[in-house]
Short mmCIF file of C-alpha atoms and ligand atoms in Angstrom, two decimals:
data_model
loop_
_atom_site.label_atom_id
_atom_site.label_comp_id
_atom_site.label_asym_id
_atom_site.label_seq_id
_atom_site.Cartn_x
_atom_site.Cartn_y
_atom_site.Cartn_z
CA MET V 1 -0.27 -0.03 -0.31
CA ARG V 2 1.54 3.31 -0.80
CA ASN V 3 1.97 5.48 2.20
CA ASN V 4 -0.15 8.25 1.83
CA LYS V 5 -3.09 5.43 0.86
CA LEU V 6 -2.20 4.24 4.28
CA LEU V 7 -2.14 7.76 5.81
CA THR V 8 -5.49 8.49 4.47
CA GLY V 9 -6.93 5.21 5.58
CA ILE V 10 -5.68 5.32 9.02
CA VAL V 11 -7.13 8.81 9.22
CA ALA V 12 -10.60 7.60 7.92
CA GLY V 13 -10.43 4.78 10.11
CA ILE V 14 -9.97 7.31 13.19
CA ALA V 15 -12.80 9.37 11.87
CA ALA V 16 -15.38 6.70 11.07
CA GLY V 17 -14.46 4.98 14.61
CA SER V 18 -14.95 8.19 16.55
CA LEU V 19 -17.83 8.93 15.04
CA LEU V 20 -19.30 5.46 15.56
CA GLY V 21 -18.28 5.25 19.03
CA GLY V 22 -18.83 8.97 20.19
CA LEU V 23 -22.02 9.18 18.93
CA TYR V 24 -23.23 5.51 19.31
CA PRO V 25 -21.30 4.03 22.39
CA GLU V 26 -23.13 0.76 22.40
CA ALA V 27 -22.31 0.05 18.55
CA GLY V 28 -18.75 1.00 19.45
CA LEU V 29 -18.56 -1.79 22.00
CA ALA V 30 -19.85 -4.21 19.69
CA VAL V 31 -17.25 -3.51 17.30
CA HIS V 32 -14.73 -3.50 19.72
CA PHE V 33 -13.56 -7.38 18.88
CA ILE V 34 -12.34 -6.28 15.41
CA GLY V 35 -9.69 -4.05 17.23
CA ASP V 36 -8.71 -7.08 19.45
CA LEU V 37 -8.45 -9.21 16.32
CA PHE V 38 -5.98 -6.48 15.42
CA ILE V 39 -3.94 -6.54 18.52
CA ARG V 40 -3.78 -10.52 18.59
CA PHE V 41 -2.26 -10.17 14.69
CA LEU V 42 0.50 -7.92 16.30
CA MET V 43 1.07 -10.29 18.94
CA MET V 44 1.11 -12.79 16.84
CA ILE V 45 3.91 -11.52 14.87
CA VAL V 46 6.27 -10.01 17.72
CA MET V 47 8.26 -13.10 18.20
CA PRO V 48 9.33 -14.32 14.86
CA LEU V 49 10.06 -10.21 14.23
CA ILE V 50 12.29 -9.98 17.06
CA ILE V 51 14.26 -12.89 15.91
CA ALA V 52 14.85 -12.42 12.29
CA ALA V 53 15.40 -8.70 12.56
CA MET V 54 17.78 -9.39 15.43
CA ILE V 55 19.96 -12.38 13.74
CA SER V 56 19.79 -10.34 10.30
CA GLY V 57 20.74 -7.05 12.01
CA ILE V 58 23.44 -8.33 13.77
CA CYS V 59 25.06 -10.28 10.81
CA ARG V 60 25.16 -7.30 8.71
CA PHE V 61 28.53 -6.68 10.92
CA GLY V 62 30.09 -9.23 8.55
CA ASP V 63 32.48 -11.28 10.70
CA VAL V 64 31.89 -9.54 14.15
CA ARG V 65 35.84 -10.47 15.00
CA LYS V 66 36.67 -8.18 12.05
CA LEU V 67 34.99 -5.09 12.81
CA GLY V 68 37.03 -4.39 16.43
CA PRO V 69 37.03 -0.57 16.83
CA LEU V 70 34.49 0.84 14.15
CA GLY V 71 31.72 -1.80 15.56
CA PHE V 72 32.66 -0.82 19.19
CA ARG V 73 32.27 2.75 18.39
CA THR V 74 29.18 2.36 16.40
CA ILE V 75 27.85 0.27 19.19
CA LEU V 76 28.87 2.79 21.99
CA TYR V 77 27.34 5.90 19.89
CA TYR V 78 23.89 3.80 19.52
CA LEU V 79 23.87 2.87 23.15
CA SER V 80 24.89 6.18 24.66
CA THR V 81 22.74 8.43 22.34
CA THR V 82 19.72 6.04 22.99
CA ALA V 83 20.06 6.00 27.04
CA LEU V 84 20.25 10.12 26.54
CA SER V 85 17.06 9.86 24.81
CA VAL V 86 15.54 7.53 27.26
CA LEU V 87 16.60 9.94 30.16
CA THR V 88 14.81 12.87 28.54
CA GLY V 89 12.04 11.22 27.76
CA ILE V 90 11.80 9.62 31.60
CA LEU V 91 12.28 13.54 32.90
CA LEU V 92 9.93 15.05 30.80
CA VAL V 93 6.72 12.52 31.37
CA LEU V 94 7.65 12.55 35.16
CA ALA V 95 7.81 16.67 35.11
CA ILE V 96 4.82 16.78 33.00
CA HIS V 97 2.67 14.18 34.51
CA PRO V 98 0.44 13.67 31.21
CA GLY V 99 -1.28 11.00 32.75
CA GLN V 100 -2.03 12.27 36.34
CA LEU V 101 -5.98 12.73 37.06
CA ALA V 102 -7.27 14.72 39.62
CA SER V 103 -8.78 12.44 42.25
CA GLU V 104 -8.58 8.82 42.98
CA THR V 105 -12.13 8.01 41.51
CA GLU V 106 -11.22 9.53 38.26
CA GLN V 107 -8.21 7.09 38.31
CA ILE V 108 -9.98 4.23 38.95
CA GLU V 109 -12.90 5.36 36.37
CA ALA V 110 -10.23 5.92 33.75
CA ARG V 111 -8.60 2.32 34.08
CA GLY V 112 -12.47 1.00 33.39
CA GLY V 113 -13.29 0.52 37.16
CA THR V 114 -16.52 1.97 39.03
CA VAL V 115 -16.62 3.80 42.43
CA MET V 116 -19.88 3.30 44.27
CA GLN V 117 -19.80 5.05 47.23
CA ASP V 118 -23.35 4.09 48.69
CA ALA V 119 -23.77 0.98 47.34
CA ALA V 120 -24.72 -1.68 49.85
CA TYR V 121 -23.30 -4.97 50.04
CA THR V 122 -23.53 -8.12 51.71
CA ILE V 123 -21.00 -11.18 51.92
CA THR V 124 -21.47 -14.75 51.95
CA GLY V 125 -18.65 -16.95 52.04
CA ASN V 126 -16.88 -15.61 48.82
CA THR V 127 -19.86 -14.15 47.30
CA VAL V 128 -20.37 -10.29 47.60
CA ILE V 129 -23.98 -9.15 46.64
CA ILE V 130 -23.66 -5.59 45.45
CA GLU V 131 -27.20 -3.74 45.20
CA GLY V 132 -28.04 -2.21 41.67
CA PHE V 133 -24.92 -3.41 40.03
CA SER V 134 -23.96 -5.48 37.72
CA LEU V 135 -20.59 -6.84 35.82
CA SER V 136 -19.86 -8.29 32.48
CA GLU V 137 -18.44 -11.75 32.70
CA SER V 138 -15.66 -11.02 30.44
CA HIS V 139 -13.81 -8.45 32.50
CA THR V 140 -13.44 -10.78 35.89
CA SER V 141 -10.06 -11.86 35.15
CA SER V 142 -8.43 -8.56 35.35
CA TYR V 143 -10.84 -7.03 38.19
CA SER V 144 -10.56 -6.48 41.69
CA VAL V 145 -13.13 -5.75 44.41
CA ILE V 146 -12.42 -3.36 47.31
CA LEU V 147 -14.85 -2.93 49.99
CA LEU V 148 -14.66 0.93 51.22
CA ASP V 149 -15.74 0.35 54.99
CA ARG V 150 -13.55 -2.73 55.79
CA ASN V 151 -10.46 -1.51 53.40
CA VAL V 152 -10.25 -4.90 52.15
CA THR V 153 -9.49 -6.07 48.60
CA GLY V 154 -10.64 -9.24 46.89
CA LYS V 155 -9.85 -11.11 43.22
CA ILE V 156 -12.88 -11.42 41.42
CA THR V 157 -13.14 -14.58 39.60
CA ALA V 158 -16.56 -14.96 38.64
CA SER V 159 -19.65 -12.55 38.44
CA GLY V 160 -23.21 -12.17 37.44
CA ASN V 161 -26.13 -9.65 37.71
CA ASN V 162 -25.26 -8.01 41.07
CA ARG V 163 -23.06 -10.52 42.45
CA VAL V 164 -19.22 -10.98 42.31
CA GLU V 165 -17.40 -14.02 43.60
CA VAL V 166 -13.71 -13.52 45.05
CA SER V 167 -11.09 -15.91 45.70
CA SER V 168 -9.29 -14.46 48.48
CA TRP V 169 -9.28 -11.08 50.19
CA VAL V 170 -6.18 -9.28 51.11
CA GLN V 171 -5.77 -6.37 53.78
CA ASN V 172 -2.23 -4.71 54.43
CA LYS V 173 -0.69 -7.46 51.92
CA LYS V 174 -1.80 -10.31 54.13
CA HIS V 175 -4.61 -12.81 53.32
CA LEU V 176 -7.85 -12.93 55.23
CA ALA V 177 -10.12 -15.66 55.98
CA ALA V 178 -13.54 -15.30 54.38
CA LEU V 179 -15.71 -12.52 55.38
CA ASP V 180 -19.39 -12.32 56.17
CA GLY V 181 -22.08 -9.67 56.73
CA LYS V 182 -23.42 -6.24 55.31
CA GLY V 183 -21.45 -3.07 54.56
CA LYS V 184 -21.49 0.01 52.41
CA GLY V 185 -19.28 1.24 49.82
CA VAL V 186 -17.55 -0.71 46.83
CA ILE V 187 -15.26 -0.27 44.38
CA ILE V 188 -14.97 -2.33 41.21
CA ASP V 189 -11.09 -1.61 40.27
CA LYS V 190 -9.59 -3.14 37.07
CA LEU V 191 -6.16 -3.08 38.72
CA PRO V 192 -5.29 -7.14 39.18
CA ALA V 193 -5.66 -7.71 43.05
CA GLU V 194 -2.15 -9.27 42.71
CA ARG V 195 -0.53 -5.81 42.61
CA PHE V 196 -2.25 -5.30 46.17
CA LEU V 197 -0.30 -8.27 47.27
CA GLN V 198 3.11 -7.67 45.71
CA GLU V 199 6.19 -7.20 48.31
CA GLU V 200 8.32 -4.13 48.14
CA ARG V 201 11.14 -5.17 45.86
CA SER V 202 14.67 -3.79 46.37
CA ILE V 203 16.55 -2.74 43.17
CA THR V 204 19.06 -5.91 43.61
CA ASP V 205 16.11 -7.98 43.72
CA ILE V 206 14.82 -6.47 40.43
CA LEU V 207 18.09 -6.46 38.60
CA GLN V 208 18.67 -10.20 39.60
CA GLU V 209 15.38 -11.07 38.11
CA VAL V 210 16.13 -8.86 34.73
CA LEU V 211 19.35 -10.69 34.82
CA THR V 212 17.80 -14.13 35.04
CA GLY V 213 15.21 -13.29 32.75
CA LEU V 214 17.82 -12.62 30.25
CA ILE V 215 18.63 -16.38 29.89
CA PRO V 216 16.03 -18.80 29.02
CA PHE V 217 15.69 -22.06 30.84
CA ASN V 218 14.05 -23.07 27.57
CA LEU V 219 13.80 -20.67 24.35
CA PHE V 220 10.69 -22.17 23.12
CA LYS V 221 8.81 -21.95 26.60
CA ALA V 222 10.09 -18.33 26.64
CA MET V 223 8.46 -17.69 23.08
CA ALA V 224 5.37 -19.71 23.71
CA GLU V 225 5.07 -17.30 26.72
CA ASN V 226 5.74 -14.17 24.56
CA ASP V 227 8.98 -13.85 26.91
CA ILE V 228 10.88 -11.17 24.70
CA LEU V 229 13.87 -10.46 26.63
CA PRO V 230 15.48 -14.17 26.72
CA VAL V 231 14.58 -14.32 22.76
CA ILE V 232 16.64 -11.16 22.35
CA THR V 233 19.57 -12.55 24.18
CA PHE V 234 19.30 -15.93 22.09
CA SER V 235 19.22 -13.96 18.74
CA LEU V 236 22.08 -11.73 19.42
CA LEU V 237 24.19 -14.50 20.40
CA LEU V 238 22.95 -16.74 17.42
CA GLY V 239 23.58 -13.49 15.10
CA ALA V 240 27.28 -13.17 16.48
CA VAL V 241 28.28 -16.74 16.06
CA LEU V 242 26.72 -17.21 12.59
CA SER V 243 28.65 -14.27 11.73
CA THR V 244 31.65 -15.53 12.41
CA LEU V 245 31.17 -19.14 10.57
CA GLY V 246 32.08 -18.01 7.04
CA GLU V 247 30.58 -20.23 4.20
CA GLN V 248 29.06 -22.17 6.85
CA GLY V 249 26.97 -19.73 8.07
CA ARG V 250 25.77 -18.26 5.05
CA PRO V 251 22.90 -20.22 4.28
CA VAL V 252 21.56 -19.83 7.64
CA ILE V 253 22.09 -16.08 7.64
CA ASP V 254 20.53 -15.82 4.20
CA PHE V 255 17.60 -17.93 5.60
CA PHE V 256 17.05 -15.24 8.47
CA ASN V 257 17.38 -12.52 6.02
CA GLY V 258 14.61 -13.89 3.63
CA LEU V 259 12.61 -14.65 7.16
CA ASN V 260 13.23 -10.83 7.76
CA GLU V 261 11.88 -9.71 4.66
CA ALA V 262 8.91 -11.94 4.80
CA ILE V 263 8.06 -10.58 8.31
CA MET V 264 8.24 -7.17 6.99
CA LYS V 265 5.84 -7.97 4.17
CA ILE V 266 3.35 -9.37 6.66
CA ILE V 267 3.72 -6.36 8.67
CA HIS V 268 2.93 -4.38 5.75
CA LEU V 269 0.26 -6.62 4.97
CA ALA V 270 -1.05 -5.85 8.62
CA MET V 271 -0.87 -2.46 7.88
CA TYR V 272 -3.98 -3.07 5.50
CA ALA V 273 -6.02 -3.74 8.18
CA ALA V 274 -4.61 -0.88 10.30
CA PRO V 275 -7.39 1.47 9.49
CA VAL V 276 -10.16 -1.11 10.25
CA GLY V 277 -8.24 -2.21 13.40
CA ILE V 278 -7.58 1.11 14.85
CA GLY V 279 -10.84 2.42 13.91
CA ALA V 280 -12.70 -0.53 15.80
CA LEU V 281 -10.24 -0.05 18.67
CA ILE V 282 -11.33 4.01 19.07
CA ALA V 283 -14.91 2.89 18.65
CA GLY V 284 -14.81 0.58 21.24
CA ARG V 285 -12.75 2.88 23.72
CA LEU V 286 -15.32 5.64 22.84
CA GLY V 287 -18.12 3.48 23.38
CA GLU V 288 -16.44 2.07 26.71
CA ALA V 289 -16.01 5.78 28.05
CA GLY V 290 -19.69 6.42 27.29
CA GLY V 291 -19.50 8.40 23.94
CA PHE V 292 -17.86 11.87 23.03
CA THR V 293 -19.27 13.02 26.35
CA GLY V 294 -17.06 10.57 28.56
CA PHE V 295 -13.90 10.88 26.52
CA LEU V 296 -13.45 14.51 26.04
CA PRO V 297 -11.37 14.42 29.17
CA GLU V 298 -9.44 11.36 27.99
CA LEU V 299 -9.00 13.24 24.85
CA LEU V 300 -7.51 16.17 26.60
CA ARG V 301 -5.00 13.79 28.40
CA LEU V 302 -3.81 12.30 25.16
CA GLY V 303 -3.15 15.63 23.82
CA LYS V 304 -0.73 16.30 26.80
CA TYR V 305 0.75 12.90 26.33
CA ALA V 306 1.54 13.64 22.44
CA PHE V 307 3.17 17.15 23.87
CA THR V 308 5.30 15.10 25.94
CA VAL V 309 6.34 12.72 23.28
CA ILE V 310 7.12 15.49 20.72
CA ALA V 311 8.74 18.02 23.18
CA GLY V 312 11.27 14.83 24.06
CA LEU V 313 11.77 14.34 20.55
CA LEU V 314 12.36 17.88 19.86
CA ILE V 315 14.88 18.36 22.59
CA HIS V 316 16.54 15.17 21.61
CA SER V 317 16.92 16.06 18.04
CA MET V 318 17.50 19.93 18.24
CA VAL V 319 19.34 20.23 21.48
CA ILE V 320 21.33 17.13 22.26
CA LEU V 321 22.36 15.49 19.04
CA PRO V 322 23.37 18.80 17.42
CA LEU V 323 25.66 19.16 20.56
CA ILE V 324 26.90 15.61 20.03
CA LEU V 325 27.61 16.57 16.41
CA LYS V 326 29.10 19.62 17.32
CA PHE V 327 31.63 18.21 19.81
CA PHE V 328 32.56 14.65 18.45
CA GLY V 329 31.82 15.15 14.88
CA LYS V 330 33.37 18.68 14.61
CA THR V 331 30.43 19.79 12.45
CA GLY V 332 27.82 22.62 12.47
CA ILE V 333 24.25 21.76 12.59
CA GLY V 334 22.52 24.19 10.02
CA ARG V 335 24.20 22.58 6.77
CA PHE V 336 24.01 19.09 7.92
CA ALA V 337 20.46 19.04 9.03
CA TYR V 338 19.66 20.97 5.48
CA ASN V 339 21.96 18.23 3.41
CA THR V 340 19.69 15.55 5.52
CA SER V 341 16.46 17.09 5.02
CA PRO V 342 15.37 14.75 2.14
CA ALA V 343 15.84 11.90 4.20
CA LEU V 344 13.95 13.32 7.34
CA LEU V 345 10.77 14.07 5.11
CA THR V 346 10.77 10.80 3.60
CA ALA V 347 10.96 9.48 7.16
CA PHE V 348 8.27 11.23 8.15
CA SER V 349 5.69 10.10 5.30
CA THR V 350 6.85 6.56 5.22
CA ALA V 351 7.08 6.17 9.19
CA SER V 352 9.81 3.57 8.22
CA SER V 353 13.60 3.79 9.13
CA SER V 354 14.37 0.70 6.33
CA ALA V 355 12.09 2.40 3.55
CA THR V 356 14.21 5.43 3.92
CA LEU V 357 17.49 3.89 4.58
CA PRO V 358 18.45 4.41 0.44
CA LEU V 359 18.03 8.20 1.06
CA THR V 360 19.65 8.21 4.10
CA VAL V 361 22.85 6.49 2.57
CA GLU V 362 22.48 9.05 -0.42
CA CYS V 363 22.31 12.23 1.91
CA ALA V 364 25.37 10.98 3.83
CA GLU V 365 27.59 9.98 1.32
CA GLU V 366 26.73 12.65 -1.48
CA LYS V 367 25.65 15.60 0.58
CA ASN V 368 27.17 14.96 3.96
CA GLY V 369 30.92 13.79 3.04
CA VAL V 370 30.57 10.30 4.69
CA SER V 371 32.87 7.53 3.26
CA PRO V 372 30.92 4.68 1.76
CA ARG V 373 32.70 2.27 3.96
CA THR V 374 31.53 3.75 7.08
CA ALA V 375 27.92 4.62 5.36
CA GLY V 376 27.23 1.26 4.56
CA PHE V 377 28.17 -0.40 7.88
CA VAL V 378 26.63 2.18 9.91
CA LEU V 379 23.75 3.27 8.47
CA PRO V 380 21.68 -0.41 7.80
CA LEU V 381 22.44 -1.52 10.92
CA GLY V 382 21.15 2.00 12.50
CA ALA V 383 17.90 1.59 10.58
CA THR V 384 17.72 -1.50 12.75
CA ILE V 385 18.98 -0.84 16.08
CA ASN V 386 19.48 2.67 16.77
CA MET V 387 15.92 4.22 17.49
CA ASP V 388 16.37 6.94 19.94
CA GLY V 389 12.95 8.40 18.71
CA THR V 390 11.47 4.93 19.51
CA ALA V 391 13.00 4.58 22.65
CA LEU V 392 12.28 7.89 24.21
CA TYR V 393 8.40 7.69 23.19
CA GLU V 394 8.25 3.78 24.60
CA ALA V 395 9.58 5.06 27.85
CA VAL V 396 7.20 8.28 27.80
CA ALA V 397 4.08 5.57 26.71
CA VAL V 398 4.87 3.27 29.33
CA ILE V 399 5.10 6.00 32.16
CA PHE V 400 1.83 7.40 30.52
CA ILE V 401 -0.10 4.09 31.13
CA ALA V 402 0.91 3.62 34.48
CA GLN V 403 -0.04 7.02 35.29
CA ILE V 404 -3.54 6.54 33.78
CA ASN V 405 -3.84 3.45 35.78
CA GLY V 406 -2.74 5.29 38.75
CA ILE V 407 0.09 3.25 39.43
CA THR V 408 2.96 4.90 40.84
CA LEU V 409 6.40 3.80 39.57
CA GLY V 410 9.64 3.76 41.92
CA THR V 411 13.11 4.03 41.31
CA PRO V 412 13.88 0.40 40.77
CA GLU V 413 10.59 0.23 38.08
CA LEU V 414 11.87 3.47 36.62
CA ALA V 415 15.39 1.70 36.17
CA ILE V 416 13.81 -1.13 34.57
CA ILE V 417 12.03 0.87 31.88
CA PHE V 418 15.16 2.79 31.09
CA LEU V 419 16.88 -0.48 30.52
CA THR V 420 13.83 -2.31 28.82
CA ALA V 421 13.09 0.72 26.63
CA THR V 422 16.59 0.94 25.23
CA LEU V 423 16.47 -3.00 24.37
CA ALA V 424 12.87 -2.79 22.78
CA ALA V 425 13.87 0.04 20.70
CA ILE V 426 17.28 -2.45 19.63
CA GLY V 427 14.41 -5.13 18.67
CA ALA V 428 12.05 -2.78 17.17
CA ALA V 429 12.44 -3.20 13.31
CA GLY V 430 12.54 0.17 11.02
CA ILE V 431 9.10 -0.24 9.62
CA PRO V 432 5.67 1.79 10.67
CA GLU V 433 4.36 0.89 14.09
CA ALA V 434 7.28 -1.96 15.14
CA GLY V 435 7.59 0.37 18.23
CA LEU V 436 4.17 -0.45 19.55
CA VAL V 437 4.70 -4.17 19.34
CA THR V 438 7.92 -4.14 20.85
CA MET V 439 6.50 -1.78 23.78
CA VAL V 440 5.02 -4.85 25.10
CA LEU V 441 8.42 -5.92 26.36
CA VAL V 442 8.43 -2.73 28.52
CA LEU V 443 4.98 -3.05 30.00
CA LYS V 444 5.77 -6.80 30.82
CA ALA V 445 8.81 -6.00 32.38
CA VAL V 446 7.07 -3.75 35.09
CA ASP V 447 3.78 -5.50 35.09
CA LEU V 448 1.61 -3.17 33.67
CA PRO V 449 -1.46 -3.77 31.55
CA ILE V 450 -0.88 -4.67 27.97
CA GLU V 451 -4.22 -3.48 27.34
CA GLY V 452 -2.92 -0.02 27.90
CA ILE V 453 -1.75 0.02 24.68
CA SER V 454 -5.13 1.12 23.44
CA LEU V 455 -5.30 4.22 25.16
CA ILE V 456 -2.56 5.69 23.05
CA LEU V 457 -3.50 3.97 19.80
CA ALA V 458 -5.42 6.63 18.48
CA ILE V 459 -2.65 9.17 18.04
CA ASP V 460 0.27 6.58 17.29
CA TRP V 461 -0.09 6.98 13.56
CA PHE V 462 1.30 10.73 14.07
CA LEU V 463 3.98 9.95 16.71
CA ASP V 464 4.80 7.03 14.65
CA ARG V 465 6.32 9.69 12.01
CA CYS V 466 7.75 11.73 14.20
CA ARG V 467 9.71 9.16 16.36
CA THR V 468 10.67 7.80 12.71
CA THR V 469 12.24 11.19 11.75
CA VAL V 470 14.24 11.41 15.04
CA ASN V 471 15.51 7.77 14.30
CA VAL V 472 16.81 8.34 11.02
CA TRP V 473 18.22 11.76 12.21
CA GLY V 474 20.24 10.07 15.00
CA ASP V 475 21.32 7.72 12.35
CA SER V 476 22.75 10.13 10.05
CA VAL V 477 24.51 12.14 12.66
CA GLY V 478 25.94 8.67 14.01
CA ALA V 479 27.30 7.98 10.44
CA LYS V 480 29.04 11.57 10.56
CA ILE V 481 30.53 11.02 13.86
CA ILE V 482 31.92 7.65 13.67
CA ASP V 483 33.21 8.50 10.11
CA ARG V 484 35.28 11.19 11.59
CA TYR V 485 36.99 8.87 13.70
CA VAL V 486 37.64 5.98 11.07
CA GLN V 487 39.26 8.73 8.98
CA ALA V 488 41.32 10.03 11.72
CA ALA V 489 42.23 6.39 12.22
CA SER V 490 43.13 5.52 8.72
CA HIS V 491 45.45 8.90 8.67
CA ARG V 492 47.57 7.65 11.63
N1 LIG G 501 8.61 3.48 12.55
C1 LIG G 501 9.56 3.42 13.47
C2 LIG G 501 10.73 3.30 12.38
O1 LIG G 501 10.90 2.90 11.39
C3 LIG G 501 9.61 2.40 14.48
C4 LIG G 501 8.90 2.17 15.44
O2 LIG G 501 7.64 2.09 15.17
O3 LIG G 501 9.16 3.26 16.48
O4 LIG G 501 12.07 3.93 12.74
#
């Protein structure tokens, strides 16, 4: 599909979905399952995508042993600029607080829960009868019930008309025996009850967990459970080893290159469904929020979120990267940016670093004087693994989802987001919406609801373009800086 067609389709899908869900909330809810199908499709391709993109990316090094200093500098540049960009995103989202809501009630309602201050309830065994309330069956697995006057929380296991069943009660992180009796004031919260049970974990515990999580006991089990980090470790290792095997490794590398191409094609195919999928998700969300009248505050919050992402991208691309270019590349920003603009505009219109690659190489070699040797190595690799914009966006989006869910993240969790957003950006392919797929890794690492992604889908098509432009800009600046070192080394 041509990209302007895709863009028109997505805009039309968003418009149709907004009208449907906004004006007829019931109809919006009825089409929500089509959006679910779209998310399921994205989840289905996440594993093969990561394996193929990582292995084929790492093999572009050629034989890793030969690359030595050039490889080291390139990786160092990629990692440090990506880390800087994630840091900028985290600081901004913590300062701006785009997901902060005025009261706890609003927070609970924003995540799909209901607050009933005056509802009378009766408990018999593990069954709570709530007067004048009904809960749809489909949501029970992720809901918990809080009894306000007793300050206890229960995990809902089943529900019917005005009745919920609870597996166990929790108070102050301790399990309680079944309660009986009457009371007043109930909250049905969409946060899983396990969160109320979580022990405080120290940073060393979490680091240990992340490190253990890097190495799978059984690779196929990790894949089956959508556990992305161990699969990244394995793919990097396999890619690196394959690249040292010479002729013997060639057919396997070719296989993964072909697989990578095929997966990209599948994602392009998925893009045909994107207008309908995104439209249906928006219709569903709007329906859930009670149409336009219920949705307006949420729209304002999304505006603040988009502002945070864009402000971060601007700071990174117009302040941090130019300073790095000046300091390490001894190159002024004006002319360099002007020379790179054809690639940047292509990145904005295609939302794909890979599709932009021919222009990125052309601008670097022909206009910015980067040697073909450096450009040929640094830029293709950068298009696959160096994504400053994506990393920043993932960190902001995940923290935004936490804020909307009323979950406060501590320093250890922020450290995990910092680490995993960097890894998730490395794992994202240079194609439209890849960042949205790998964000699952970051959400899972800090135990946030994956469905939170649907909160930000409405404007993701636009943010994708903005972050892809920054991704390509970061690759171009990197190629110039690394080339300067390569030239200096060869003159020595
Ligand atoms: N579309 C981005 C790129 O190609 C990746 C992403 O989805 O963030 O660079």
